[in-house]
Short mmCIF file of C-alpha atoms in Angstrom, two decimals:
data_model
loop_
_atom_site.label_atom_id
_atom_site.label_comp_id
_atom_site.label_asym_id
_atom_site.label_seq_id
_atom_site.Cartn_x
_atom_site.Cartn_y
_atom_site.Cartn_z
CA MET K 1 92.70 137.86 190.95
CA ARG K 2 89.63 137.21 188.84
CA LYS K 3 86.35 136.84 190.66
CA LYS K 4 84.22 133.75 190.23
CA ALA K 5 80.47 134.29 189.83
CA LYS K 6 78.48 133.43 192.91
CA PRO K 7 75.96 130.59 192.81
CA THR K 8 72.28 131.41 193.13
CA GLY K 9 69.68 129.42 194.97
CA LYS K 10 68.91 127.13 192.00
CA GLY K 11 72.45 126.19 191.18
CA LYS K 12 72.84 128.93 188.56
CA GLU K 13 75.28 131.79 188.81
CA GLU K 14 74.93 135.51 188.78
CA GLY K 15 76.38 137.54 185.93
CA SER K 16 74.74 135.42 183.20
CA VAL K 17 77.12 132.55 183.81
CA PRO K 18 75.13 129.51 184.96
CA CYS K 19 77.65 126.99 183.68
CA LYS K 20 80.19 125.19 185.80
CA GLN K 21 83.19 127.40 186.54
CA LEU K 22 86.40 126.38 188.22
CA LYS K 23 89.32 128.48 189.30
CA MET K 24 92.90 127.39 189.66
CA GLU K 25 95.41 129.30 191.74
CA ALA K 26 98.84 130.02 190.32
CA ALA K 27 100.67 128.71 193.37
CA GLY K 28 100.25 125.00 194.00
CA GLY K 29 97.47 124.51 191.46
CA PRO K 30 96.96 120.97 190.13
CA CYS K 31 97.76 121.91 186.52
CA SER K 32 100.80 123.67 185.13
CA THR K 33 101.26 122.12 181.69
CA LEU K 34 99.94 118.96 180.10
CA ASN K 35 100.91 115.41 181.09
CA PHE K 36 101.80 113.28 178.06
CA GLU K 37 102.60 110.04 179.89
CA SER K 38 99.50 108.37 178.44
CA PRO K 39 96.33 109.38 176.55
CA SER K 40 94.29 109.28 179.77
CA ASP K 41 96.91 111.37 181.60
CA LEU K 42 96.83 113.93 178.82
CA PHE K 43 93.05 114.29 178.92
CA GLU K 44 92.95 114.45 182.71
CA SER K 45 95.54 117.23 182.73
CA LEU K 46 93.64 119.08 179.98
CA ILE K 47 90.44 119.27 182.07
CA SER K 48 92.17 119.56 185.47
CA PRO K 49 91.02 120.02 188.21
CA ILE K 50 87.86 118.20 187.02
CA LYS K 51 88.19 114.43 187.29
CA THR K 52 87.64 112.37 184.17
CA GLU K 53 84.83 110.34 185.74
CA THR K 54 83.03 113.55 186.72
CA PHE K 55 83.47 115.02 183.26
CA PHE K 56 81.89 112.08 181.45
CA LYS K 57 79.11 111.69 184.00
CA GLU K 58 78.08 115.34 184.25
CA PHE K 59 79.26 117.22 181.15
CA TRP K 60 80.06 115.03 178.12
CA GLU K 61 77.24 115.40 175.57
CA LYS K 62 75.18 117.14 178.26
CA LYS K 63 76.31 120.67 179.11
CA PRO K 64 79.21 123.13 178.87
CA LEU K 65 82.20 123.21 181.19
CA LEU K 66 84.21 126.39 181.78
CA ILE K 67 87.55 126.28 183.60
CA GLN K 68 89.16 129.64 184.34
CA ARG K 69 92.77 129.44 185.41
CA ASP K 70 94.91 132.06 187.13
CA ASP K 71 98.09 130.21 186.32
CA PRO K 72 100.85 132.03 184.39
CA ALA K 73 102.53 128.70 183.53
CA VAL K 74 99.40 127.40 181.79
CA ALA K 75 98.86 130.74 180.04
CA THR K 76 102.46 130.76 178.77
CA TYR K 77 102.18 127.17 177.56
CA TYR K 78 98.88 127.85 175.76
CA GLN K 79 100.37 130.94 174.10
CA SER K 80 103.17 128.77 172.71
CA LEU K 81 100.69 126.57 170.82
CA PHE K 82 99.90 129.21 168.19
CA ARG K 83 100.48 132.97 167.92
CA LEU K 84 99.46 135.61 165.42
CA SER K 85 103.16 136.03 164.65
CA ASP K 86 103.34 132.38 163.49
CA LEU K 87 101.32 133.26 160.39
CA LYS K 88 104.23 135.03 158.72
CA ILE K 89 106.38 131.89 158.73
CA LEU K 90 103.46 129.65 157.76
CA CYS K 91 102.50 131.86 154.81
CA SER K 92 106.08 131.63 153.52
CA ARG K 93 105.63 127.83 153.34
CA GLY K 94 102.82 128.10 150.79
CA MET K 95 99.34 128.45 152.32
CA TYR K 96 96.22 128.79 150.16
CA TYR K 97 92.88 130.49 150.72
CA GLY K 98 90.07 128.03 151.35
CA ARG K 99 92.34 125.05 151.91
CA ASP K 100 94.50 126.43 154.71
CA VAL K 101 93.10 129.85 155.60
CA ASN K 102 89.71 131.53 155.66
CA VAL K 103 89.27 135.26 156.19
CA CYS K 104 85.83 136.26 157.39
CA ARG K 105 83.77 138.67 159.48
CA CYS K 106 80.29 138.58 160.96
CA VAL K 107 78.21 141.56 159.78
CA ASN K 108 74.55 141.92 160.82
CA GLY K 109 74.34 138.25 161.76
CA LYS K 110 75.79 136.99 158.48
CA LYS K 111 79.22 135.59 157.64
CA MET K 112 81.17 137.61 155.08
CA VAL K 113 83.98 135.63 153.46
CA LEU K 114 86.86 137.87 152.43
CA ASN K 115 89.14 135.26 150.87
CA LYS K 116 91.30 136.15 147.91
CA ASP K 117 92.22 133.68 145.17
CA GLY K 118 95.17 131.34 145.36
CA LYS K 119 98.17 131.72 147.60
CA VAL K 120 98.02 133.57 150.90
CA HIS K 121 100.44 136.50 151.28
CA PHE K 122 101.09 137.57 154.83
CA LEU K 123 101.04 141.34 154.14
CA GLN K 124 97.58 141.08 152.53
CA LEU K 125 96.37 138.86 155.34
CA ARG K 126 97.59 141.33 157.95
CA LYS K 127 96.00 144.21 156.01
CA ASP K 128 92.58 142.49 156.05
CA PHE K 129 93.06 141.74 159.74
CA ASP K 130 93.97 145.33 160.67
CA GLN K 131 91.83 147.36 158.27
CA LYS K 132 88.78 145.16 157.66
CA ARG K 133 88.72 143.78 161.24
CA ALA K 134 88.55 140.30 159.73
CA THR K 135 88.99 137.03 161.59
CA ILE K 136 91.70 134.69 160.35
CA GLN K 137 90.74 131.02 160.56
CA PHE K 138 93.69 128.65 160.14
CA HIS K 139 92.70 125.07 159.28
CA GLN K 140 94.27 122.07 160.99
CA PRO K 141 97.38 123.75 162.48
CA GLN K 142 98.56 120.40 163.89
CA ARG K 143 99.96 119.80 160.38
CA PHE K 144 102.63 122.39 161.15
CA LYS K 145 102.69 123.01 164.92
CA ASP K 146 104.43 120.17 166.71
CA GLU K 147 102.83 120.63 170.13
CA LEU K 148 99.31 120.56 168.67
CA TRP K 149 100.25 117.36 166.82
CA ARG K 150 101.44 115.96 170.14
CA ILE K 151 98.17 116.91 171.89
CA GLN K 152 95.80 115.76 169.15
CA GLU K 153 97.61 112.48 168.53
CA LYS K 154 97.15 111.59 172.20
CA LEU K 155 93.50 112.68 172.11
CA GLU K 156 92.84 110.47 169.07
CA CYS K 157 94.23 107.57 171.08
CA TYR K 158 92.06 108.54 174.04
CA PHE K 159 88.77 108.97 172.18
CA GLY K 160 89.29 106.44 169.40
CA SER K 161 87.99 109.13 167.07
CA LEU K 162 89.53 111.67 164.71
CA VAL K 163 90.51 114.94 166.41
CA GLY K 164 90.79 118.10 164.32
CA SER K 165 91.51 121.71 165.16
CA ASN K 166 91.15 125.26 163.88
CA VAL K 167 92.78 128.45 165.12
CA TYR K 168 90.73 131.67 165.18
CA ILE K 169 92.48 135.05 165.40
CA THR K 170 90.09 138.00 165.80
CA PRO K 171 91.00 141.69 166.16
CA ALA K 172 89.60 143.87 168.94
CA GLY K 173 85.96 144.90 168.60
CA SER K 174 85.16 142.29 165.97
CA GLN K 175 83.39 138.95 165.50
CA GLY K 176 84.24 136.33 162.92
CA LEU K 177 81.21 134.02 162.79
CA PRO K 178 77.46 134.42 163.38
CA PRO K 179 75.62 132.30 165.98
CA HIS K 180 75.83 128.67 164.91
CA TYR K 181 76.16 125.12 166.13
CA ASP K 182 78.53 122.34 165.11
CA ASP K 183 78.37 118.57 164.65
CA VAL K 184 81.42 117.97 166.86
CA GLU K 185 82.35 117.96 170.54
CA VAL K 186 84.30 121.17 171.12
CA PHE K 187 87.27 121.91 173.39
CA ILE K 188 88.53 125.49 173.31
CA LEU K 189 91.89 126.69 174.62
CA GLN K 190 92.35 130.45 174.88
CA LEU K 191 95.85 131.26 173.66
CA GLU K 192 96.20 135.05 173.30
CA GLY K 193 94.08 138.01 174.42
CA GLU K 194 90.46 137.73 175.54
CA LYS K 195 87.32 136.35 173.88
CA HIS K 196 83.76 137.10 174.97
CA TRP K 197 81.49 134.06 174.58
CA ARG K 198 77.73 133.54 174.55
CA LEU K 199 76.22 130.07 174.57
CA TYR K 200 72.55 129.19 173.98
CA HIS K 201 70.25 126.22 174.43
CA PRO K 202 70.53 123.79 171.50
CA THR K 203 67.69 123.74 168.99
CA VAL K 204 69.07 120.35 167.86
CA PRO K 205 70.80 118.52 170.74
CA LEU K 206 73.80 116.42 169.64
CA ALA K 207 73.42 117.80 166.12
CA ARG K 208 74.66 115.79 163.16
CA GLU K 209 75.38 118.81 160.95
CA TYR K 210 76.59 122.42 161.10
CA SER K 211 73.97 125.17 160.98
CA VAL K 212 73.78 128.94 161.39
CA GLU K 213 71.01 130.22 163.68
CA SER K 214 69.39 133.66 163.57
CA GLU K 215 69.51 135.90 166.65
CA ASP K 216 65.70 136.11 166.87
CA ARG K 217 65.43 132.30 167.12
CA ILE K 218 68.00 131.49 169.78
CA GLY K 219 66.73 133.65 172.66
CA ARG K 220 68.89 134.84 175.51
CA PRO K 221 72.28 133.32 176.31
CA THR K 222 72.33 130.57 178.89
CA HIS K 223 76.04 131.24 179.52
CA GLU K 224 78.09 134.39 179.05
CA PHE K 225 81.74 134.83 180.02
CA THR K 226 85.16 135.98 178.84
CA LEU K 227 88.07 133.61 178.26
CA LYS K 228 91.65 134.68 179.04
CA PRO K 229 94.93 132.92 178.22
CA GLY K 230 95.08 129.53 179.94
CA ASP K 231 91.28 129.17 180.15
CA PHE K 232 89.45 126.09 178.90
CA LEU K 233 85.93 125.64 177.55
CA TYR K 234 84.01 122.51 176.51
CA PHE K 235 80.55 122.28 174.99
CA PRO K 236 78.64 119.45 173.28
CA ARG K 237 77.77 119.30 169.60
CA GLY K 238 74.59 121.22 168.89
CA THR K 239 75.40 123.97 171.42
CA ILE K 240 74.64 127.32 169.77
CA HIS K 241 77.46 129.79 170.30
CA GLN K 242 79.01 133.05 169.18
CA ALA K 243 82.17 134.84 170.29
CA ASP K 244 83.72 138.28 169.83
CA THR K 245 86.87 140.07 170.89
CA PRO K 246 86.07 142.94 173.29
CA PRO K 247 86.86 146.45 171.95
CA GLY K 248 89.85 148.35 173.17
CA LEU K 249 91.93 145.23 173.82
CA ALA K 250 94.53 143.28 171.90
CA HIS K 251 93.53 140.61 169.40
CA SER K 252 92.26 137.21 170.55
CA THR K 253 93.64 133.84 169.51
CA HIS K 254 92.03 130.54 170.45
CA VAL K 255 92.26 126.99 169.17
CA THR K 256 89.15 124.87 168.79
CA ILE K 257 89.90 121.16 169.16
CA SER K 258 87.04 118.97 167.97
CA THR K 259 86.09 115.31 167.90
CA TYR K 260 83.23 112.78 167.58
CA GLN K 261 81.99 113.83 164.17
CA ASN K 262 79.76 111.03 162.82
CA ASN K 263 80.70 108.87 165.78
CA SER K 264 77.28 108.11 167.25
CA TRP K 265 75.49 104.82 167.93
CA GLY K 266 73.47 105.50 164.79
CA ASP K 267 76.65 105.73 162.73
CA PHE K 268 78.00 102.54 164.33
CA LEU K 269 74.74 100.73 163.62
CA LEU K 270 74.86 101.74 159.95
CA ASP K 271 78.49 100.62 159.81
CA THR K 272 77.96 97.17 161.32
CA ILE K 273 74.49 96.22 160.09
CA SER K 274 75.63 95.52 156.51
CA GLY K 275 78.11 92.86 157.66
CA LEU K 276 75.53 91.32 159.95
CA VAL K 277 72.99 91.11 157.12
CA PHE K 278 75.61 89.65 154.78
CA ASP K 279 76.55 86.87 157.23
CA THR K 280 72.92 86.09 158.10
CA ALA K 281 71.90 85.90 154.45
CA LYS K 282 74.52 83.23 153.86
CA GLU K 283 72.82 80.98 156.41
CA ASP K 284 69.14 82.02 156.34
CA LEU K 285 67.10 81.22 153.23
CA GLU K 286 64.45 83.82 154.14
CA PHE K 287 67.00 86.63 153.76
CA ARG K 288 67.82 85.40 150.26
CA ALA K 289 64.20 85.15 149.12
CA GLY K 290 63.11 87.78 146.59
CA ILE K 291 60.99 90.78 147.55
CA PRO K 292 57.38 90.91 146.20
CA ARG K 293 56.86 91.93 142.62
CA GLN K 294 56.50 95.70 142.10
CA LEU K 295 57.46 96.49 145.72
CA LEU K 296 59.88 99.13 144.49
CA LEU K 297 57.08 100.80 142.52
CA GLN K 298 54.89 101.35 145.60
CA VAL K 299 54.55 104.91 146.97
CA ASP K 300 54.15 103.69 150.56
CA ALA K 301 55.57 100.62 152.21
CA THR K 302 53.01 97.82 152.33
CA ALA K 303 51.91 96.16 155.55
CA VAL K 304 53.44 92.90 154.35
CA ALA K 305 56.81 94.59 153.72
CA ARG K 306 56.79 96.28 157.13
CA ARG K 307 56.04 92.97 158.88
CA ARG K 308 58.77 91.13 156.98
CA LEU K 309 61.35 93.85 157.71
CA SER K 310 60.37 93.89 161.39
CA GLY K 311 60.84 90.14 161.51
CA PHE K 312 64.23 90.36 159.83
CA LEU K 313 65.34 93.00 162.34
CA ARG K 314 64.33 90.73 165.23
CA THR K 315 66.33 87.91 163.64
CA LEU K 316 69.35 90.20 163.34
CA ALA K 317 68.95 91.29 166.97
CA ASP K 318 68.89 87.66 168.13
CA ARG K 319 71.97 86.89 166.06
CA LEU K 320 73.76 89.94 167.43
CA GLU K 321 73.14 88.82 171.02
CA GLY K 322 74.91 85.55 170.28
CA THR K 323 78.03 86.83 168.52
CA LYS K 324 81.29 88.37 169.71
CA GLU K 325 82.22 89.59 166.24
CA LEU K 326 80.99 92.81 164.69
CA LEU K 327 82.09 93.41 161.12
CA SER K 328 82.92 97.09 160.81
CA ALA K 329 82.42 98.10 157.21
CA ASP K 330 84.13 101.49 157.22
CA MET K 331 84.41 103.25 160.59
CA LYS K 332 87.45 101.43 161.96
CA LYS K 333 89.35 101.59 158.71
CA ASP K 334 88.40 105.21 158.07
CA PHE K 335 89.63 106.19 161.53
CA VAL K 336 93.01 104.50 161.28
CA MET K 337 93.58 105.66 157.68
CA ASN K 338 92.94 109.31 158.44
CA ARG K 339 94.32 109.80 161.94
CA LEU K 340 97.64 111.32 162.91
CA PRO K 341 100.79 109.20 162.98
CA PRO K 342 102.48 108.76 166.37
CA TYR K 343 104.16 111.92 167.64
CA HIS K 344 107.82 111.62 166.71
CA MET K 345 110.41 114.35 166.40
CA GLY K 346 112.92 112.39 164.30
CA ASP K 347 112.75 111.24 160.70
CA PRO K 348 109.16 110.03 160.01
CA ALA K 349 110.61 107.02 158.17
CA GLU K 350 112.00 105.74 161.46
CA LEU K 351 108.47 104.80 162.56
CA SER K 352 108.03 102.44 159.63
CA THR K 353 111.57 101.01 159.52
CA PRO K 354 111.99 97.72 161.44
CA GLY K 355 114.58 97.89 164.17
CA GLY K 356 116.10 95.57 166.72
CA GLN K 357 116.41 91.83 166.52
CA LEU K 358 114.49 89.78 163.94
CA PRO K 359 112.04 87.52 165.82
CA ARG K 360 112.53 83.77 165.74
CA LEU K 361 110.72 80.77 167.20
CA ASP K 362 112.61 81.07 170.50
CA SER K 363 112.01 84.84 170.79
CA THR K 364 109.73 86.67 173.19
CA VAL K 365 107.78 89.49 171.56
CA ARG K 366 105.41 92.26 172.50
CA TRP K 367 103.10 94.55 170.58
CA GLN K 368 104.11 98.17 170.10
CA PHE K 369 102.07 101.17 168.94
CA LYS K 370 98.91 99.41 170.15
CA ASP K 371 97.10 102.76 170.38
CA HIS K 372 97.73 103.20 166.65
CA THR K 373 96.61 99.74 165.53
CA ILE K 374 93.25 98.06 165.00
CA LEU K 375 92.38 94.40 164.44
CA THR K 376 89.20 93.74 162.53
CA VAL K 377 87.54 90.88 160.66
CA GLY K 378 86.25 91.34 157.14
CA PRO K 379 85.55 89.49 153.90
CA ASP K 380 88.43 88.53 151.65
CA GLN K 381 88.28 91.24 149.01
CA ASP K 382 90.14 89.11 146.47
CA GLN K 383 87.31 86.58 146.23
CA SER K 384 83.82 86.74 144.74
CA ASP K 385 80.75 87.11 146.96
CA GLU K 386 79.84 83.45 146.57
CA THR K 387 83.17 82.13 147.86
CA GLN K 388 84.18 84.99 150.15
CA LYS K 389 85.95 83.94 153.35
CA LYS K 390 86.66 86.08 156.38
CA MET K 391 90.13 87.44 156.95
CA VAL K 392 91.80 89.21 159.85
CA TYR K 393 92.90 92.73 158.89
CA ILE K 394 95.44 94.74 160.86
CA TYR K 395 95.50 98.44 160.04
CA HIS K 396 97.87 100.98 161.55
CA SER K 397 98.73 104.68 161.26
CA LEU K 398 102.54 104.50 161.50
CA LYS K 399 102.94 105.55 157.85
CA ASN K 400 100.17 108.17 157.82
CA ARG K 401 101.14 111.65 156.67
CA ARG K 402 100.74 114.38 159.23
CA GLU K 403 100.56 116.97 156.42
CA THR K 404 97.22 115.63 155.13
CA HIS K 405 95.50 115.14 158.50
CA MET K 406 91.82 116.17 158.44
CA MET K 407 92.16 117.83 155.03
CA GLY K 408 89.23 115.94 153.55
CA ASN K 409 89.97 115.93 149.85
CA GLU K 410 93.55 114.73 150.26
CA GLU K 411 94.08 111.12 149.18
CA THR K 412 94.87 108.64 151.93
CA GLU K 413 95.72 104.95 151.83
CA SER K 414 95.50 102.13 154.31
CA HIS K 415 98.60 100.50 155.77
CA GLY K 416 98.70 97.07 157.34
CA LEU K 417 98.48 93.31 156.96
CA ARG K 418 95.93 90.56 156.52
CA PHE K 419 95.92 86.98 157.77
CA PRO K 420 93.60 83.95 157.58
CA LEU K 421 90.93 83.87 160.26
CA SER K 422 92.77 80.91 161.82
CA HIS K 423 95.47 83.37 162.96
CA MET K 424 93.09 85.43 165.11
CA ASP K 425 93.76 83.55 168.38
CA ALA K 426 97.52 83.95 168.00
CA LEU K 427 97.15 87.64 167.20
CA LYS K 428 94.97 88.13 170.27
CA GLN K 429 97.60 86.37 172.39
CA ILE K 430 100.23 88.90 171.33
CA TRP K 431 97.72 91.75 171.72
CA ASP K 432 96.56 90.74 175.20
CA HIS K 433 99.94 89.88 176.76
CA SER K 434 102.65 92.32 177.77
CA ALA K 435 105.11 89.78 176.31
CA ILE K 436 104.72 86.28 174.92
CA SER K 437 106.97 83.51 173.60
CA VAL K 438 106.59 82.88 169.88
CA LYS K 439 106.55 79.11 170.39
CA ASP K 440 103.45 79.48 172.65
CA LEU K 441 101.32 81.04 169.92
CA LYS K 442 98.16 79.10 169.03
CA LEU K 443 99.07 78.11 165.49
CA THR K 444 99.46 74.63 164.01
CA THR K 445 103.06 74.75 162.82
CA ASP K 446 106.28 76.44 163.91
CA GLU K 447 106.57 77.86 160.41
CA GLU K 448 103.22 79.64 160.78
CA LYS K 449 104.29 81.07 164.14
CA GLU K 450 107.57 82.40 162.80
CA ASN K 451 106.01 83.78 159.62
CA LEU K 452 103.38 85.62 161.66
CA VAL K 453 105.83 87.42 163.94
CA VAL K 454 108.24 88.25 161.12
CA SER K 455 105.36 89.85 159.18
CA LEU K 456 104.36 91.89 162.24
CA TRP K 457 107.98 92.87 162.92
CA THR K 458 108.49 93.97 159.31
CA GLU K 459 105.49 96.28 159.71
CA CYS K 460 107.03 97.64 162.99
CA LEU K 461 104.07 96.36 165.03
CA ILE K 462 106.05 94.12 167.39
CA GLN K 463 109.50 94.11 168.95
CA VAL K 464 111.67 91.40 170.47
CA VAL K 465 112.14 91.76 174.23
#
């Protein structure tokens, strides 16, 4: 059995491991494999035996969490997620350096990139791994590994944020990356071998960008430990970290699952403020008045400009307090356009092909794939600014392509429907009820009711019950 570090008098632990550690016994432990019944069940099983409420109160965006498990079932399941041997098959499918694979090594605190040009050949990759002691970083393996797709799709539902991943395979006695911090919340699952980790106090808590830090700036580790297969580690964005595979052992493989990039209150404020200003300017003459002459030529903001802007912000705050609608300019749409489609082992076209009975006025319907759908209000993009009316937009991810998930430069498109704002109450009725009769929808005519549900059914968003 592995020994847990003992707590000291101030709540820290001996052996340079002051972070929270939890052990799970193989026999009768609360976690064997993951529970996919719902997004919340999945996350709870991922961090078991920690309770979700405890995690978000004590650890999320605050401090690291280490869970060490002595459970062969968990270790075996984790090992199935991605193995070094998987690379041979993946390379035969056409992987490319930079896009799919990075080969690198940390030398004297600096990252050396050892990528070749073009297509990745497994024999060359294995040669760099064995002879140059290089780390292989595989980008977004959920594009190819079904169980990672299954996990990350559920996590995207749970967080309401994009969830990416990278696999790192490092030979014994080597380190792939120098000390650095990331702009994402990080969940690490140790899949094969062992990895020695050192974590440090953030220089930029909840960082908004990636940055490498020099050894002489970060001080001593606040946490130091070794992960083994089945172990779990979480740390917040901004946490400085570095990891190496101990010498004399087999290679290490871990997957880093990450989320909450550009998902802060500041990002949400930037996303919603433009719509709020647009609506207010339609009704408030002061917002439409011109700025002073030559204001844009000033080096510093004038006192008059600062006072006016402060007043406008107070007006916006008052308006915000009195509204239930927030016009999301980009965040909602960006999330649903770029997230994973629902996990589905059959033909992907089945998700976007209507099935079952066509809804009629006397039908009872219910929403499906709610976790993959968003309702939002926005301006009618077919009209000019002067005559723009609000529309209800429904976006979904049923037709998204798993193969392009989190690949950045790959083109994506939005899928969904739009309706007049007068349809919002009826849409909310369907959304809020487990099942509802079409004839009870809050629309003026029976024709409108039937047209609404047929449109939703055609897009595979509702089913007849």
